[in-house]
Coordinates of C-alpha atoms and ligand atoms in Angstrom, one line a residue:
Chain M
M1 CA 108.9 47.6 107.7
S2 CA 110.6 46.9 111.0
E3 CA 113.9 47.7 109.5
F4 CA 112.5 51.1 108.4
F5 CA 111.2 51.7 111.9
Q6 CA 114.7 50.8 113.3
L7 CA 116.3 53.2 111.0
I8 CA 113.9 56.0 112.0
V9 CA 114.6 55.4 115.7
S10 CA 118.3 55.4 115.3
G11 CA 118.0 58.5 113.1
L12 CA 116.0 60.3 115.8
S13 CA 118.7 59.3 118.2
T14 CA 121.6 60.8 116.3
G15 CA 119.4 63.6 115.1
S16 CA 118.6 64.6 118.6
I17 CA 122.4 64.9 119.3
Y18 CA 122.8 67.0 116.1
A19 CA 119.9 69.1 117.4
L20 CA 121.9 69.9 120.6
A21 CA 124.6 71.4 118.5
A22 CA 122.2 73.1 116.2
V23 CA 120.2 74.6 119.1
G24 CA 123.4 76.0 120.6
F25 CA 124.3 77.4 117.3
T26 CA 120.9 79.1 117.0
L27 CA 121.1 80.5 120.5
L28 CA 124.5 82.2 119.8
W29 CA 123.2 83.7 116.6
Q30 CA 120.1 85.1 118.3
A31 CA 121.9 86.5 121.3
S32 CA 124.9 88.0 119.7
Q33 CA 124.9 87.5 115.9
T34 CA 127.7 85.1 116.3
I35 CA 127.8 82.5 113.5
N36 CA 130.0 80.0 115.2
F37 CA 131.9 78.0 112.5
A38 CA 133.8 76.3 115.3
Q39 CA 130.7 74.7 116.6
G40 CA 131.7 71.3 115.2
E41 CA 135.0 71.5 117.1
F42 CA 133.1 72.6 120.2
V43 CA 131.4 69.2 120.0
M44 CA 134.7 67.4 119.3
L45 CA 136.7 68.9 122.2
P46 CA 134.8 67.9 125.3
A47 CA 135.2 64.2 124.6
F48 CA 139.0 64.9 124.8
L49 CA 138.5 66.7 128.1
V50 CA 136.8 63.6 129.4
L51 CA 139.7 61.4 128.1
A52 CA 142.3 63.8 129.5
L53 CA 140.6 63.8 132.9
S54 CA 139.9 60.0 133.0
V55 CA 142.7 58.4 131.0
K56 CA 145.6 60.8 131.7
L57 CA 144.7 62.1 135.2
G58 CA 142.9 59.0 136.5
F59 CA 139.6 60.5 137.4
P60 CA 136.7 58.1 137.5
L61 CA 134.3 58.5 134.6
W62 CA 131.4 59.6 136.7
L63 CA 133.5 62.5 137.8
A64 CA 135.3 63.2 134.6
M65 CA 132.1 63.7 132.6
P66 CA 130.6 66.4 134.8
L67 CA 134.0 68.1 135.1
A68 CA 134.4 68.1 131.4
I69 CA 130.9 69.7 131.0
I70 CA 132.0 72.4 133.5
L71 CA 135.3 73.0 131.7
A72 CA 133.4 73.2 128.4
V73 CA 131.1 75.8 129.9
L74 CA 134.1 77.8 131.0
I75 CA 136.3 77.3 127.9
L76 CA 133.8 77.2 125.1
G77 CA 131.4 79.5 126.9
V78 CA 133.1 82.2 129.0
L79 CA 136.6 82.2 127.4
F80 CA 135.2 82.0 123.9
K81 CA 133.0 85.0 124.5
R82 CA 135.7 87.0 126.3
L83 CA 138.7 86.2 124.1
V84 CA 137.2 85.7 120.6
V85 CA 133.7 87.2 120.3
E86 CA 134.0 90.4 122.3
P87 CA 137.2 91.6 120.6
M88 CA 136.1 90.6 117.1
I89 CA 132.4 91.6 117.0
K90 CA 133.4 95.2 117.3
H91 CA 134.8 94.9 113.8
G92 CA 131.7 93.3 112.4
T93 CA 130.2 89.9 111.7
L94 CA 132.6 88.9 109.0
P95 CA 135.8 89.3 111.0
L96 CA 134.1 87.3 113.8
V97 CA 133.1 84.5 111.4
I98 CA 136.6 84.3 110.2
A99 CA 137.9 84.2 113.8
T100 CA 135.6 81.3 114.6
I101 CA 136.8 79.4 111.5
A102 CA 140.4 80.0 112.7
L103 CA 139.4 78.9 116.2
G104 CA 138.0 75.7 114.8
V105 CA 141.3 74.9 113.0
L106 CA 143.2 75.8 116.1
L107 CA 141.2 73.5 118.4
K108 CA 141.5 70.7 115.8
E109 CA 145.3 71.0 115.5
M110 CA 145.8 71.4 119.2
V111 CA 144.0 68.1 119.9
K112 CA 145.9 66.4 117.1
E113 CA 149.2 67.8 118.4
F114 CA 148.8 67.5 122.1
Y115 CA 146.5 64.5 122.5
S116 CA 146.7 62.2 119.5
P117 CA 146.2 62.2 115.7
L118 CA 144.6 58.8 116.1
G119 CA 141.0 57.9 116.9
Q120 CA 140.6 57.1 120.6
P121 CA 138.1 54.6 122.0
F122 CA 135.5 56.5 124.1
P123 CA 133.5 54.8 126.8
S124 CA 129.7 54.6 126.4
L125 CA 127.5 55.4 129.3
F126 CA 125.1 52.7 128.5
P127 CA 125.0 48.9 128.0
Q128 CA 125.3 47.9 124.3
D129 CA 122.1 45.8 124.5
V130 CA 119.1 45.9 122.4
V131 CA 115.4 45.7 123.1
T132 CA 112.7 44.5 120.7
I133 CA 109.7 46.8 120.2
F134 CA 107.0 45.8 117.7
G135 CA 109.5 43.5 116.1
A136 CA 112.1 46.2 115.6
V137 CA 115.5 45.8 117.2
I138 CA 116.4 49.0 119.0
S139 CA 119.7 49.6 120.8
I140 CA 119.6 50.9 124.4
P141 CA 122.2 53.6 123.7
D142 CA 120.0 54.9 120.9
I143 CA 117.1 55.2 123.3
A144 CA 119.2 56.7 126.1
N145 CA 120.9 59.2 123.8
F146 CA 117.5 60.4 122.5
V147 CA 116.1 60.7 126.0
I148 CA 119.1 62.7 127.3
A149 CA 119.4 65.0 124.3
M150 CA 115.7 65.7 124.1
G151 CA 115.6 66.0 127.9
A152 CA 118.3 68.7 127.7
I153 CA 116.5 70.6 125.0
V154 CA 113.1 70.4 126.8
A155 CA 114.8 71.6 130.0
L156 CA 116.4 74.5 128.1
Q157 CA 113.0 75.4 126.7
L158 CA 111.4 75.3 130.2
F159 CA 114.2 77.4 131.5
L160 CA 113.9 80.0 128.7
G161 CA 110.1 80.2 129.0
G162 CA 109.5 79.4 132.6
T163 CA 112.0 81.5 134.5
R164 CA 112.5 85.3 134.7
T165 CA 116.1 84.8 133.8
G166 CA 115.1 82.7 130.8
R167 CA 112.6 85.3 129.7
S168 CA 115.2 88.1 130.1
M169 CA 117.5 86.0 127.9
Q170 CA 114.7 85.8 125.3
A171 CA 114.1 89.6 125.5
T172 CA 117.8 90.2 125.0
A173 CA 117.8 88.0 121.9
Q174 CA 114.6 89.3 120.4
N175 CA 115.0 93.0 121.2
P176 CA 118.1 94.0 123.0
D177 CA 117.3 97.7 122.9
V178 CA 114.0 97.1 124.8
A179 CA 115.7 94.7 127.2
Q180 CA 118.3 97.4 128.0
I181 CA 115.8 100.1 128.7
L182 CA 113.9 97.8 131.0
G183 CA 117.0 97.3 133.0
V184 CA 117.9 93.8 131.9
D185 CA 121.6 93.0 132.3
I186 CA 122.0 92.2 128.7
K187 CA 125.7 91.5 128.9
R188 CA 125.1 88.9 131.5
M189 CA 122.2 87.3 129.5
V190 CA 124.5 87.0 126.5
L191 CA 127.2 85.4 128.7
Y192 CA 124.6 82.9 129.9
T193 CA 123.8 82.0 126.3
F194 CA 127.4 81.3 125.6
M195 CA 127.7 79.1 128.7
I196 CA 124.6 77.2 127.7
N197 CA 126.1 76.6 124.3
G198 CA 129.2 75.2 125.9
A199 CA 127.1 72.8 128.0
L200 CA 125.0 71.7 125.0
A201 CA 128.2 71.0 123.0
A202 CA 129.7 69.0 125.9
I203 CA 126.5 66.9 126.3
A204 CA 126.5 66.3 122.5
S205 CA 130.1 65.3 122.6
I206 CA 129.7 62.8 125.4
L207 CA 126.7 61.2 123.6
I208 CA 128.0 61.1 120.1
T209 CA 131.6 60.2 120.6
P210 CA 131.0 56.6 121.6
I211 CA 129.3 56.0 118.3
Y212 CA 132.5 56.9 116.5
L213 CA 135.9 57.2 118.1
A214 CA 137.2 60.4 119.7
K215 CA 139.1 62.0 116.8
F216 CA 140.4 65.5 116.2
S217 CA 138.6 65.7 112.9
N218 CA 135.1 64.8 114.3
G219 CA 134.0 68.3 114.2
E220 CA 134.2 68.7 110.5
T221 CA 131.0 67.0 109.6
L222 CA 129.3 67.8 112.9
G223 CA 129.8 71.6 112.4
L224 CA 128.4 71.4 108.9
I225 CA 125.4 69.4 110.2
A226 CA 124.7 71.8 113.0
F227 CA 124.9 74.7 110.6
I228 CA 122.6 73.1 108.1
A229 CA 120.1 71.9 110.7
A230 CA 119.9 75.5 112.1
I231 CA 119.3 76.9 108.6
V232 CA 116.8 74.2 107.7
G233 CA 114.9 75.0 110.9
G234 CA 114.8 78.7 110.2
F235 CA 117.9 79.9 112.0
N236 CA 116.1 81.9 114.6
Q237 CA 114.1 79.3 116.4
I238 CA 115.1 76.6 118.9
R239 CA 112.2 74.4 117.7
G240 CA 113.4 74.9 114.2
A241 CA 116.9 73.8 115.0
L242 CA 115.5 70.7 116.8
V243 CA 113.4 69.7 113.8
G244 CA 116.3 70.4 111.5
G245 CA 118.6 68.2 113.6
L246 CA 116.1 65.3 113.8
L247 CA 115.4 65.5 110.1
I248 CA 119.1 65.3 109.2
G249 CA 119.6 62.4 111.6
I250 CA 116.8 60.5 110.0
I251 CA 117.9 61.3 106.4
D252 CA 121.4 60.3 107.4
N253 CA 120.4 56.9 108.7
L254 CA 118.0 56.1 105.9
S255 CA 120.5 57.1 103.3
A256 CA 123.2 54.9 104.9
T257 CA 121.0 51.9 104.2
Y258 CA 119.2 52.9 101.0
V259 CA 121.6 55.1 99.2
S260 CA 125.2 54.4 98.3
A261 CA 127.7 55.6 100.9
E262 CA 129.3 57.9 98.4
Y263 CA 126.3 60.1 98.2
R264 CA 125.5 60.0 101.9
Q265 CA 127.6 62.9 102.9
A266 CA 126.0 65.1 100.2
L267 CA 122.5 64.5 101.4
P268 CA 122.4 67.2 104.2
L269 CA 123.7 69.7 101.6
I270 CA 121.0 68.6 99.1
L271 CA 118.4 69.1 101.9
L272 CA 119.8 72.5 102.5
I273 CA 119.6 73.5 98.9
V274 CA 116.0 72.2 98.6
I275 CA 114.9 74.0 101.7
I276 CA 116.5 77.3 100.6
L277 CA 114.8 77.0 97.2
I278 CA 111.3 76.2 98.4
R279 CA 111.2 77.8 101.8
P280 CA 114.0 80.4 102.3
Q281 CA 112.9 81.3 105.8
G282 CA 113.4 77.7 106.9
L283 CA 110.9 75.1 107.9
L284 CA 109.7 76.8 111.0
G285 CA 111.2 80.2 110.5
T286 CA 109.2 83.4 110.0
S287 CA 110.3 85.9 107.5
E288 CA 109.8 88.8 109.8
G289 CA 113.0 90.2 111.1
R290 CA 113.9 91.8 114.4
T291 CA 111.6 94.6 115.5
V292 CA 113.5 97.4 117.0
Chain A
M1 CA 112.5 118.0 139.4
L2 CA 114.5 117.5 136.3
E3 CA 117.1 119.9 135.0
L4 CA 119.4 119.7 132.0
K5 CA 122.3 122.1 132.2
D6 CA 124.1 122.9 128.9
I7 CA 124.2 119.3 127.6
Y8 CA 126.4 118.6 124.6
G9 CA 126.3 115.0 123.3
G10 CA 125.6 112.8 120.3
Y11 CA 126.4 109.6 118.5
G12 CA 130.0 108.8 118.0
K13 CA 131.7 111.9 116.7
I14 CA 128.5 113.6 115.6
T15 CA 127.2 116.2 118.1
I16 CA 123.4 116.5 118.2
L17 CA 122.7 118.3 121.4
N18 CA 124.3 121.7 121.4
G19 CA 123.9 123.1 124.8
T20 CA 120.5 121.8 125.7
S21 CA 119.2 123.4 128.9
F22 CA 115.8 123.3 130.5
K23 CA 114.1 122.6 133.8
I24 CA 110.8 120.9 134.5
P25 CA 108.8 121.0 137.7
R26 CA 107.4 118.0 139.6
A27 CA 103.9 116.7 138.8
S28 CA 103.7 118.3 135.4
I29 CA 103.4 117.4 131.8
T30 CA 105.9 119.0 129.5
T31 CA 105.6 118.4 125.7
V32 CA 108.7 118.8 123.6
I33 CA 108.0 119.9 120.1
G34 CA 110.2 120.7 117.2
P35 CA 111.1 119.7 113.6
N36 CA 112.2 116.2 112.7
G37 CA 115.8 115.6 113.5
A38 CA 115.9 118.4 116.0
G39 CA 117.2 116.0 118.7
K40 CA 114.0 115.4 120.7
S41 CA 114.5 111.7 121.0
T42 CA 118.2 112.3 121.6
V43 CA 117.4 114.4 124.6
F44 CA 115.5 111.5 126.1
K45 CA 118.3 109.1 125.4
A46 CA 120.7 111.6 127.1
I47 CA 118.5 111.7 130.2
F48 CA 118.1 107.9 130.3
G49 CA 121.8 107.1 130.0
L50 CA 121.8 105.9 126.4
L51 CA 123.9 108.7 125.0
N52 CA 127.4 109.8 125.0
I53 CA 127.3 113.0 126.9
H54 CA 130.4 115.2 126.2
S55 CA 129.6 117.9 128.7
G56 CA 126.9 119.4 130.8
Q57 CA 124.9 118.1 133.7
I58 CA 121.6 116.3 134.3
L59 CA 120.0 116.8 137.7
L60 CA 117.2 114.7 139.0
E61 CA 115.7 116.2 142.2
G62 CA 118.9 118.0 142.7
T63 CA 121.1 114.9 142.3
D64 CA 123.6 114.7 139.5
V65 CA 122.6 111.7 137.4
T66 CA 124.8 112.5 134.4
G67 CA 126.4 109.4 132.8
R68 CA 124.3 106.9 134.8
T69 CA 123.3 103.7 133.1
P70 CA 119.6 102.9 132.1
K71 CA 119.4 100.5 135.0
Q72 CA 120.6 103.2 137.4
M73 CA 118.0 105.6 136.0
I74 CA 115.3 103.0 136.5
D75 CA 116.4 102.6 140.1
A76 CA 116.3 106.4 140.5
G77 CA 112.6 106.3 139.5
V78 CA 112.7 107.1 135.8
T79 CA 111.1 105.0 133.0
Y80 CA 111.3 105.5 129.3
V81 CA 108.9 104.6 126.5
P82 CA 110.9 105.1 123.3
Q83 CA 109.6 106.0 119.9
G84 CA 108.3 103.2 117.7
R85 CA 107.5 99.7 118.7
N86 CA 109.2 98.4 121.8
V87 CA 107.8 95.1 122.8
V88 CA 109.5 91.7 123.0
P89 CA 107.6 90.2 120.1
Q90 CA 107.6 86.5 121.1
L91 CA 106.9 86.9 124.7
S92 CA 103.3 87.1 126.0
V93 CA 101.7 90.3 127.0
Y94 CA 101.9 89.3 130.7
H95 CA 105.6 88.5 130.4
N96 CA 106.3 91.8 128.6
L97 CA 104.7 93.5 131.6
E98 CA 106.7 91.5 134.0
L99 CA 109.9 92.6 132.2
G100 CA 108.9 96.1 133.0
G101 CA 109.5 95.2 136.7
I102 CA 112.6 93.0 136.2
T103 CA 114.6 95.3 138.4
A104 CA 112.1 95.3 141.2
R105 CA 113.4 93.7 144.5
D106 CA 110.0 92.6 145.7
Q107 CA 108.6 90.2 143.1
R108 CA 105.4 89.4 145.0
K109 CA 104.5 93.1 145.1
L110 CA 105.3 93.3 141.4
R111 CA 102.7 90.6 140.7
D112 CA 100.0 92.7 142.5
R113 CA 101.2 95.7 140.6
I114 CA 100.8 93.9 137.3
E115 CA 97.2 93.1 138.3
Q116 CA 96.5 96.8 139.1
V117 CA 98.0 97.9 135.8
M118 CA 95.9 95.3 134.0
D119 CA 92.8 96.8 135.8
Q120 CA 93.8 100.1 134.3
F121 CA 94.2 98.6 130.8
P122 CA 91.6 95.9 130.6
M123 CA 92.7 95.1 127.0
L124 CA 96.0 93.8 128.5
R125 CA 94.2 91.4 130.8
E126 CA 92.0 90.1 127.9
F127 CA 95.1 89.4 125.8
R128 CA 97.5 88.5 128.6
N129 CA 98.5 85.2 127.1
R130 CA 98.9 86.5 123.6
K131 CA 102.3 87.1 122.1
A132 CA 103.0 90.8 122.0
V133 CA 103.6 90.7 118.3
E134 CA 100.0 89.7 117.8
L135 CA 98.7 92.9 119.2
S136 CA 97.8 95.9 117.0
G137 CA 100.2 98.9 117.0
G138 CA 97.9 100.8 119.3
Q139 CA 97.6 97.9 121.7
Q140 CA 101.4 97.5 121.7
K141 CA 101.7 101.1 122.7
Q142 CA 99.3 100.7 125.5
L143 CA 101.4 97.7 126.6
E144 CA 104.5 99.8 126.6
V145 CA 102.9 102.6 128.6
A146 CA 101.5 100.1 131.1
R147 CA 104.9 98.5 131.4
A148 CA 106.5 101.8 132.2
L149 CA 104.0 102.3 135.0
L150 CA 104.8 99.1 136.9
L151 CA 107.6 100.5 138.9
D152 CA 105.6 103.6 139.9
P153 CA 108.1 106.0 138.3
K154 CA 108.6 109.6 139.5
L155 CA 109.5 110.7 136.0
M156 CA 108.3 109.2 132.7
L157 CA 109.9 109.9 129.4
V158 CA 107.4 109.2 126.6
D159 CA 108.5 109.6 123.0
E160 CA 105.7 110.1 120.5
P161 CA 103.1 107.8 122.1
S162 CA 100.4 108.8 119.6
I163 CA 102.1 107.4 116.4
G164 CA 99.9 104.8 114.8
L165 CA 97.1 105.2 117.4
S166 CA 93.5 106.1 116.5
P167 CA 92.3 109.4 117.8
N168 CA 90.3 107.7 120.5
L169 CA 93.3 105.8 121.7
V170 CA 95.4 108.9 121.7
K171 CA 92.8 110.5 124.0
D172 CA 93.1 107.5 126.2
V173 CA 96.8 107.6 126.4
F174 CA 96.8 111.4 127.1
R175 CA 94.2 110.9 129.8
T176 CA 96.3 108.2 131.4
L177 CA 99.2 110.6 131.4
Q178 CA 97.1 113.4 133.0
D179 CA 95.9 111.0 135.7
L180 CA 99.5 110.1 136.4
R181 CA 100.4 113.8 136.6
D182 CA 97.6 114.3 139.1
Q183 CA 99.1 111.5 141.2
G184 CA 102.4 113.3 141.3
V185 CA 104.3 111.8 138.4
T186 CA 106.4 114.1 136.2
I187 CA 106.0 113.5 132.5
L188 CA 108.2 114.6 129.7
M189 CA 106.7 113.8 126.3
V190 CA 107.6 114.3 122.7
E191 CA 104.7 114.7 120.3
Q192 CA 104.3 115.3 116.6
N193 CA 100.7 115.9 117.2
A194 CA 101.7 119.1 118.9
K195 CA 98.3 120.8 119.1
S196 CA 96.5 118.1 121.0
A197 CA 99.5 117.3 123.1
L198 CA 100.0 120.9 124.2
A199 CA 96.3 121.0 125.0
V200 CA 96.8 118.3 127.7
S201 CA 100.2 119.6 128.8
D202 CA 101.2 122.1 131.5
Y203 CA 104.3 123.3 129.6
G204 CA 105.7 123.2 126.2
L205 CA 109.3 123.2 125.0
V206 CA 110.4 123.9 121.5
L207 CA 113.6 122.2 120.5
E208 CA 115.6 123.1 117.5
L209 CA 119.1 122.0 116.4
G210 CA 119.6 120.4 119.8
Q211 CA 118.8 123.6 121.8
A212 CA 115.7 124.5 123.8
R213 CA 114.4 127.6 121.9
M214 CA 111.1 128.4 123.7
H215 CA 109.9 127.1 127.0
D216 CA 106.6 128.3 128.4
E217 CA 103.2 127.4 129.6
A218 CA 101.5 125.1 127.1
A219 CA 98.6 127.5 126.6
K220 CA 100.9 130.4 125.7
L221 CA 102.8 128.3 123.2
L222 CA 99.6 127.2 121.6
A223 CA 98.6 130.8 121.2
D224 CA 102.0 131.9 119.9
P225 CA 102.1 132.6 116.1
R226 CA 105.7 131.6 115.9
V227 CA 104.9 128.1 117.1
G228 CA 102.2 127.8 114.5
H229 CA 104.7 128.8 111.9
L230 CA 107.2 126.2 113.3
F231 CA 104.6 123.5 112.7
L232 CA 104.6 124.4 109.0
G233 CA 108.3 123.7 108.9
G234 CA 109.8 127.1 109.5
H235 CA 112.5 128.2 111.9
I236 CA 112.1 130.4 114.9
D237 CA 115.1 132.6 113.9
E238 CA 113.6 133.4 110.5
E239 CA 110.4 134.4 112.1
E240 CA 112.1 136.6 114.7
T241 CA 114.3 138.4 112.1
A242 CA 111.4 138.8 109.7
Ligands
ADP301 N1 121.6 106.1 116.6 C1 122.0 107.2 115.9 N2 123.2 107.3 115.4 C2 123.6 108.4 114.7 N3 122.8 109.4 114.5 C3 121.5 109.4 115.0 C4 121.1 108.3 115.7 N4 119.8 108.6 116.1 C5 119.5 109.8 115.7 N5 120.5 110.3 115.0 C6 120.6 111.6 114.3 O1 120.4 112.6 115.4 C7 119.6 113.6 114.9 C8 118.5 113.9 115.9 O2 117.7 112.7 115.9 P1 116.4 112.5 116.9 O3 116.8 112.9 118.2 O4 115.9 111.2 116.7 O5 115.4 113.6 116.3 P2 113.9 113.9 116.6 O6 113.5 112.9 117.6 O7 113.8 115.3 117.0 O8 113.2 113.7 115.3 C9 119.1 113.3 113.5 O9 119.9 114.0 112.6 C10 119.4 111.8 113.4 O10 119.8 111.5 112.1
MG302 MG1 112.2 111.3 117.6

């Protein structure tokens, strides 16, 4: 029983990091119909920004990490929107999707070429200790990751619901025509969304990379998981993406123990298929579309 | 107050407005009528900066406002209630109202103004914390009209406010517009429900194929047999040559 509890907790921990990527994915879709197939690479890259700043340039970690987040906001947020999304979306959703796939490959190959094709050790922010709760052994990094990732998502929700800018962003996502006639600066709101996605990806990157190593190919599964989590959650809701991320984290961890490793990779996909079959609108999704 | 001079414009390469010209006075209600697809809604989009205008001029109180953005039109004192449903579905009624004043400089004053508008539409106060999508169609329309009042506009563009509203609510909306007119607001409205709309209007304007065909006092248009014919789907030209 305590083993099961342990697995649930570590599942929630990785799941909350998946949720960061899935929430960002959902935000981009809502605000600009961008399906970002480079999202996995967006989570892979900031870890290398941290490494480049700390290992190559000698910045202390406490400085390298916030700098990497800022760089991610600029590169994965502002530049991504200006250089990839804006020129491509004019031609439709499909060309944009293809462009994001290409961008993913480009980021991956660039890291491989210019940094290293080998996995790099990545510093953890937290002591690798454990605490015992109700007989279950739980690692401190698991707890810390969960608290930070959930904290970021809760803060995002509070911002979107509790500030005028956040509500303007919601209006832009839910009904851009109305937002425009009320005088909302919809271009700026969309830009904010891209910047937030860059920040979420960077936080996810810093939290998840110590669990593995920093490697150019880290985005391959992460991107798929973010995509599946977003769909499972209903694709158009932050809460849905959160639930989807947590669910996949838990399934992932349970299956690592109870199911042969060979099938483990397939489980998120099986979850996806099951959800699409029984609840096409996603777990928390509503079938109603945009109202214009 | 508002003058359109020979406006040509449309969507992409399609031209919908073919030299639309008219002029409406301050503190009046003008109802635009005309067959479906005549370009009534397009005229509103042109005025509000949502349309590609090829040529012509739009004057607001003598100032050229052609080609301004919606935000600039709001700042110039114009608000717009488009056809159909125009709420932010997942935001509360209160926050939908608040968005109507998103461009206001003085946010404290805006909060007072929201209270006043909710006094005017008690339904909105009752449901202030409900999501807009949970309101009925008529309630959503009231919300949209209320939202357009927040900034105390000089000119309101109201496109088919009565669609989906019960006759009682239509009366309410028309009365609200008349009250506003009495306070000095200029109102340009499109209505399918031409008879009852003209009955509460000062002027009527018949739009056909993107051109203003008749423009007169509402009472005169109501009495004009050609207008009656138009409501049955005919064209003014046919009537004139017949
Ligand atoms: N967004 C648009 N893109 C292209 N054509 C449009 C658009 N909106 C309206 N139209 C066309 O413009 C014409 C006039 O439309 P509209 O102004 O909505 O008419 P009305 O409001 O008088 O019924 C119609 O032929 C319509 O098909
Ligand atoms: Mg219309």
